[in-house]
Amino acid sequence: MDAMPVILDKDLTRGRSAFEQWKEAARMEHDPRTADPALPRPVKAMAVRFSLHLLEQKAPGPGVEVRVAPWGAVKILDGPASDPHNLTPPDVIELDPDVWLRLASGITSWAEEKEAGHITAVGERDDLSDLLPLY
């Protein structure tokens, strides 16, 4: 059974717009490095889903699961797939939505967010800095 996509094809244009809207709002904040723009929940959700889609396209594979709760998770990079009994890959990265969007848009770096304690990562491949920003 195939996994459900993080965003539907029909929502890609809306997703790109939401991601751009989030980036613009974040850059307008006093300190973009701690950006958490007060945007409507559906806009943030769509921005997260679209950016996760971009990550999945950039580095497809079953080896690392990137979770941005509550709006999405994708599996990326080559490596061992999930254990059939567990369904969780050996490498898991969890991020809050605004942390993920700051990283995806290039406002902050992986090292900055990791040092600040904003990234939870388990496994050998716990650094996505080579994949970010997304564009």
PDB file of C-alpha atoms in Angstrom:
ATOM      1  CA  MET A   1       0.000   0.000   0.000  1.00  0.00           C
ATOM      2  CA  ASP A   2       1.396   3.407  -1.015  1.00  0.00           C
ATOM      3  CA  ALA A   3       1.671   6.150   1.567  1.00  0.00           C
ATOM      4  CA  MET A   4      -0.643   9.107   1.260  1.00  0.00           C
ATOM      5  CA  PRO A   5       1.131  12.130  -0.281  1.00  0.00           C
ATOM      6  CA  VAL A   6       1.951  14.993   2.056  1.00  0.00           C
ATOM      7  CA  ILE A   7       0.136  17.354  -0.356  1.00  0.00           C
ATOM      8  CA  LEU A   8      -2.255  16.675  -3.206  1.00  0.00           C
ATOM      9  CA  ASP A   9      -1.258  17.689  -6.744  1.00  0.00           C
ATOM     10  CA  LYS A  10      -4.286  19.973  -6.928  1.00  0.00           C
ATOM     11  CA  ASP A  11      -2.974  21.898  -3.879  1.00  0.00           C
ATOM     12  CA  LEU A  12       0.594  22.512  -5.100  1.00  0.00           C
ATOM     13  CA  THR A  13      -0.126  26.051  -6.338  1.00  0.00           C
ATOM     14  CA  ARG A  14      -1.846  26.931  -3.064  1.00  0.00           C
ATOM     15  CA  GLY A  15       1.034  25.346  -1.187  1.00  0.00           C
ATOM     16  CA  ARG A  16       3.677  27.370  -3.041  1.00  0.00           C
ATOM     17  CA  SER A  17       1.693  30.535  -2.347  1.00  0.00           C
ATOM     18  CA  ALA A  18       1.390  29.681   1.369  1.00  0.00           C
ATOM     19  CA  PHE A  19       5.131  28.968   1.616  1.00  0.00           C
ATOM     20  CA  GLU A  20       5.949  32.294  -0.043  1.00  0.00           C
ATOM     21  CA  GLN A  21       3.455  34.066   2.221  1.00  0.00           C
ATOM     22  CA  TRP A  22       5.072  32.522   5.311  1.00  0.00           C
ATOM     23  CA  LYS A  23       8.575  33.489   4.139  1.00  0.00           C
ATOM     24  CA  GLU A  24       7.526  37.083   3.461  1.00  0.00           C
ATOM     25  CA  ALA A  25       5.789  37.391   6.842  1.00  0.00           C
ATOM     26  CA  ALA A  26       8.775  35.841   8.654  1.00  0.00           C
ATOM     27  CA  ARG A  27      11.250  38.225   7.058  1.00  0.00           C
ATOM     28  CA  MET A  28       9.106  41.173   8.195  1.00  0.00           C
ATOM     29  CA  GLU A  29       9.378  40.158  11.856  1.00  0.00           C
ATOM     30  CA  HIS A  30      11.721  41.945  14.263  1.00  0.00           C
ATOM     31  CA  ASP A  31      14.033  38.913  14.422  1.00  0.00           C
ATOM     32  CA  PRO A  32      13.451  36.505  11.522  1.00  0.00           C
ATOM     33  CA  ARG A  33      15.672  33.895  13.254  1.00  0.00           C
ATOM     34  CA  THR A  34      12.871  33.326  15.766  1.00  0.00           C
ATOM     35  CA  ALA A  35      10.075  33.882  13.267  1.00  0.00           C
ATOM     36  CA  ASP A  36       6.626  32.579  14.122  1.00  0.00           C
ATOM     37  CA  PRO A  37       4.347  34.677  11.907  1.00  0.00           C
ATOM     38  CA  ALA A  38       0.748  35.092  13.038  1.00  0.00           C
ATOM     39  CA  LEU A  39      -0.754  33.576   9.914  1.00  0.00           C
ATOM     40  CA  PRO A  40      -3.984  31.596   9.724  1.00  0.00           C
ATOM     41  CA  ARG A  41      -3.542  27.931  10.653  1.00  0.00           C
ATOM     42  CA  PRO A  42      -4.503  26.686   7.152  1.00  0.00           C
ATOM     43  CA  VAL A  43      -1.782  28.874   5.594  1.00  0.00           C
ATOM     44  CA  LYS A  44       0.897  27.471   7.910  1.00  0.00           C
ATOM     45  CA  ALA A  45      -0.349  23.933   7.331  1.00  0.00           C
ATOM     46  CA  MET A  46      -0.212  24.330   3.564  1.00  0.00           C
ATOM     47  CA  ALA A  47       3.265  25.944   3.758  1.00  0.00           C
ATOM     48  CA  VAL A  48       4.546  22.984   5.794  1.00  0.00           C
ATOM     49  CA  ARG A  49       2.996  20.411   3.457  1.00  0.00           C
ATOM     50  CA  PHE A  50       4.341  22.122   0.344  1.00  0.00           C
ATOM     51  CA  SER A  51       7.857  22.459   1.774  1.00  0.00           C
ATOM     52  CA  LEU A  52       7.883  18.817   2.887  1.00  0.00           C
ATOM     53  CA  HIS A  53       6.824  17.897  -0.647  1.00  0.00           C
ATOM     54  CA  LEU A  54       9.821  19.844  -1.988  1.00  0.00           C
ATOM     55  CA  LEU A  55      12.131  18.014   0.414  1.00  0.00           C
ATOM     56  CA  GLU A  56      10.686  14.661  -0.639  1.00  0.00           C
ATOM     57  CA  GLN A  57      11.248  15.539  -4.311  1.00  0.00           C
ATOM     58  CA  LYS A  58      14.806  16.707  -3.631  1.00  0.00           C
ATOM     59  CA  ALA A  59      15.898  13.604  -1.692  1.00  0.00           C
ATOM     60  CA  PRO A  60      13.530  10.660  -2.243  1.00  0.00           C
ATOM     61  CA  GLY A  61      14.032   7.440  -0.338  1.00  0.00           C
ATOM     62  CA  PRO A  62      12.873   5.395   2.637  1.00  0.00           C
ATOM     63  CA  GLY A  63      15.751   5.978   5.068  1.00  0.00           C
ATOM     64  CA  VAL A  64      14.893   9.063   7.146  1.00  0.00           C
ATOM     65  CA  GLU A  65      11.495  10.210   8.352  1.00  0.00           C
ATOM     66  CA  VAL A  66      11.044  13.971   8.774  1.00  0.00           C
ATOM     67  CA  ARG A  67       8.050  14.821  10.956  1.00  0.00           C
ATOM     68  CA  VAL A  68       6.536  18.284  11.256  1.00  0.00           C
ATOM     69  CA  ALA A  69       3.579  17.756  13.559  1.00  0.00           C
ATOM     70  CA  PRO A  70       0.722  18.160  13.220  1.00  0.00           C
ATOM     71  CA  TRP A  71       0.839  18.734   9.474  1.00  0.00           C
ATOM     72  CA  GLY A  72       3.004  16.209   7.779  1.00  0.00           C
ATOM     73  CA  ALA A  73       5.780  13.670   7.580  1.00  0.00           C
ATOM     74  CA  VAL A  74       7.847  12.418   4.677  1.00  0.00           C
ATOM     75  CA  LYS A  75      10.458   9.740   4.174  1.00  0.00           C
ATOM     76  CA  ILE A  76      13.616  10.818   2.400  1.00  0.00           C
ATOM     77  CA  LEU A  77      17.144   9.702   1.546  1.00  0.00           C
ATOM     78  CA  ASP A  78      18.458   6.284   0.690  1.00  0.00           C
ATOM     79  CA  GLY A  79      18.959   3.823   3.460  1.00  0.00           C
ATOM     80  CA  PRO A  80      17.214   1.008   5.196  1.00  0.00           C
ATOM     81  CA  ALA A  81      13.451   1.141   4.990  1.00  0.00           C
ATOM     82  CA  SER A  82      11.144   0.866   7.953  1.00  0.00           C
ATOM     83  CA  ASP A  83      11.079  -2.352   9.913  1.00  0.00           C
ATOM     84  CA  PRO A  84       7.912  -4.142   8.689  1.00  0.00           C
ATOM     85  CA  HIS A  85       6.818  -4.645  12.289  1.00  0.00           C
ATOM     86  CA  ASN A  86       7.522  -1.100  13.439  1.00  0.00           C
ATOM     87  CA  LEU A  87       7.008   1.101  10.338  1.00  0.00           C
ATOM     88  CA  THR A  88       9.425   3.699  11.732  1.00  0.00           C
ATOM     89  CA  PRO A  89      12.721   4.102   9.887  1.00  0.00           C
ATOM     90  CA  PRO A  90      15.945   3.967  11.893  1.00  0.00           C
ATOM     91  CA  ASP A  91      16.452   7.728  11.465  1.00  0.00           C
ATOM     92  CA  VAL A  92      13.730  10.158  12.577  1.00  0.00           C
ATOM     93  CA  ILE A  93      13.830  13.956  12.700  1.00  0.00           C
ATOM     94  CA  GLU A  94      11.076  15.929  14.421  1.00  0.00           C
ATOM     95  CA  LEU A  95      10.577  19.675  14.076  1.00  0.00           C
ATOM     96  CA  ASP A  96       7.993  22.252  15.062  1.00  0.00           C
ATOM     97  CA  PRO A  97       6.311  23.925  12.062  1.00  0.00           C
ATOM     98  CA  ASP A  98       7.987  27.315  12.414  1.00  0.00           C
ATOM     99  CA  VAL A  99      11.427  25.763  12.980  1.00  0.00           C
ATOM    100  CA  TRP A 100      10.945  23.660   9.850  1.00  0.00           C
ATOM    101  CA  LEU A 101       9.764  26.637   7.792  1.00  0.00           C
ATOM    102  CA  ARG A 102      12.715  28.786   8.934  1.00  0.00           C
ATOM    103  CA  LEU A 103      15.083  25.997   7.835  1.00  0.00           C
ATOM    104  CA  ALA A 104      13.250  25.277   4.580  1.00  0.00           C
ATOM    105  CA  SER A 105      13.306  28.948   3.593  1.00  0.00           C
ATOM    106  CA  GLY A 106      16.914  29.573   4.604  1.00  0.00           C
ATOM    107  CA  ILE A 107      16.166  32.034   7.399  1.00  0.00           C
ATOM    108  CA  THR A 108      18.159  29.902   9.836  1.00  0.00           C
ATOM    109  CA  SER A 109      20.652  27.094   9.449  1.00  0.00           C
ATOM    110  CA  TRP A 110      20.533  23.525  10.698  1.00  0.00           C
ATOM    111  CA  ALA A 111      23.442  24.256  13.050  1.00  0.00           C
ATOM    112  CA  GLU A 112      21.668  27.292  14.571  1.00  0.00           C
ATOM    113  CA  GLU A 113      18.412  25.421  15.199  1.00  0.00           C
ATOM    114  CA  LYS A 114      20.226  22.318  16.501  1.00  0.00           C
ATOM    115  CA  GLU A 115      22.323  24.411  18.887  1.00  0.00           C
ATOM    116  CA  ALA A 116      19.159  26.162  20.135  1.00  0.00           C
ATOM    117  CA  GLY A 117      17.633  22.749  20.916  1.00  0.00           C
ATOM    118  CA  HIS A 118      14.854  23.085  18.340  1.00  0.00           C
ATOM    119  CA  ILE A 119      15.582  19.831  16.493  1.00  0.00           C
ATOM    120  CA  THR A 120      14.910  16.327  17.776  1.00  0.00           C
ATOM    121  CA  ALA A 121      16.848  13.804  15.721  1.00  0.00           C
ATOM    122  CA  VAL A 122      17.488  10.108  16.288  1.00  0.00           C
ATOM    123  CA  GLY A 123      19.793   8.095  14.090  1.00  0.00           C
ATOM    124  CA  GLU A 124      23.003   8.394  12.130  1.00  0.00           C
ATOM    125  CA  ARG A 125      21.597  10.751   9.507  1.00  0.00           C
ATOM    126  CA  ASP A 126      20.399  13.554  11.737  1.00  0.00           C
ATOM    127  CA  ASP A 127      21.646  16.518   9.718  1.00  0.00           C
ATOM    128  CA  LEU A 128      19.722  17.854   6.715  1.00  0.00           C
ATOM    129  CA  SER A 129      21.916  20.916   6.202  1.00  0.00           C
ATOM    130  CA  ASP A 130      23.042  19.714   2.752  1.00  0.00           C
ATOM    131  CA  LEU A 131      19.389  19.757   1.603  1.00  0.00           C
ATOM    132  CA  LEU A 132      18.414  23.161   2.995  1.00  0.00           C
ATOM    133  CA  PRO A 133      17.245  25.729   2.110  1.00  0.00           C
ATOM    134  CA  LEU A 134      14.900  24.119  -0.368  1.00  0.00           C
ATOM    135  CA  TYR A 135      15.210  26.891  -2.980  1.00  0.00           C
TER     136      TYR A 135
END
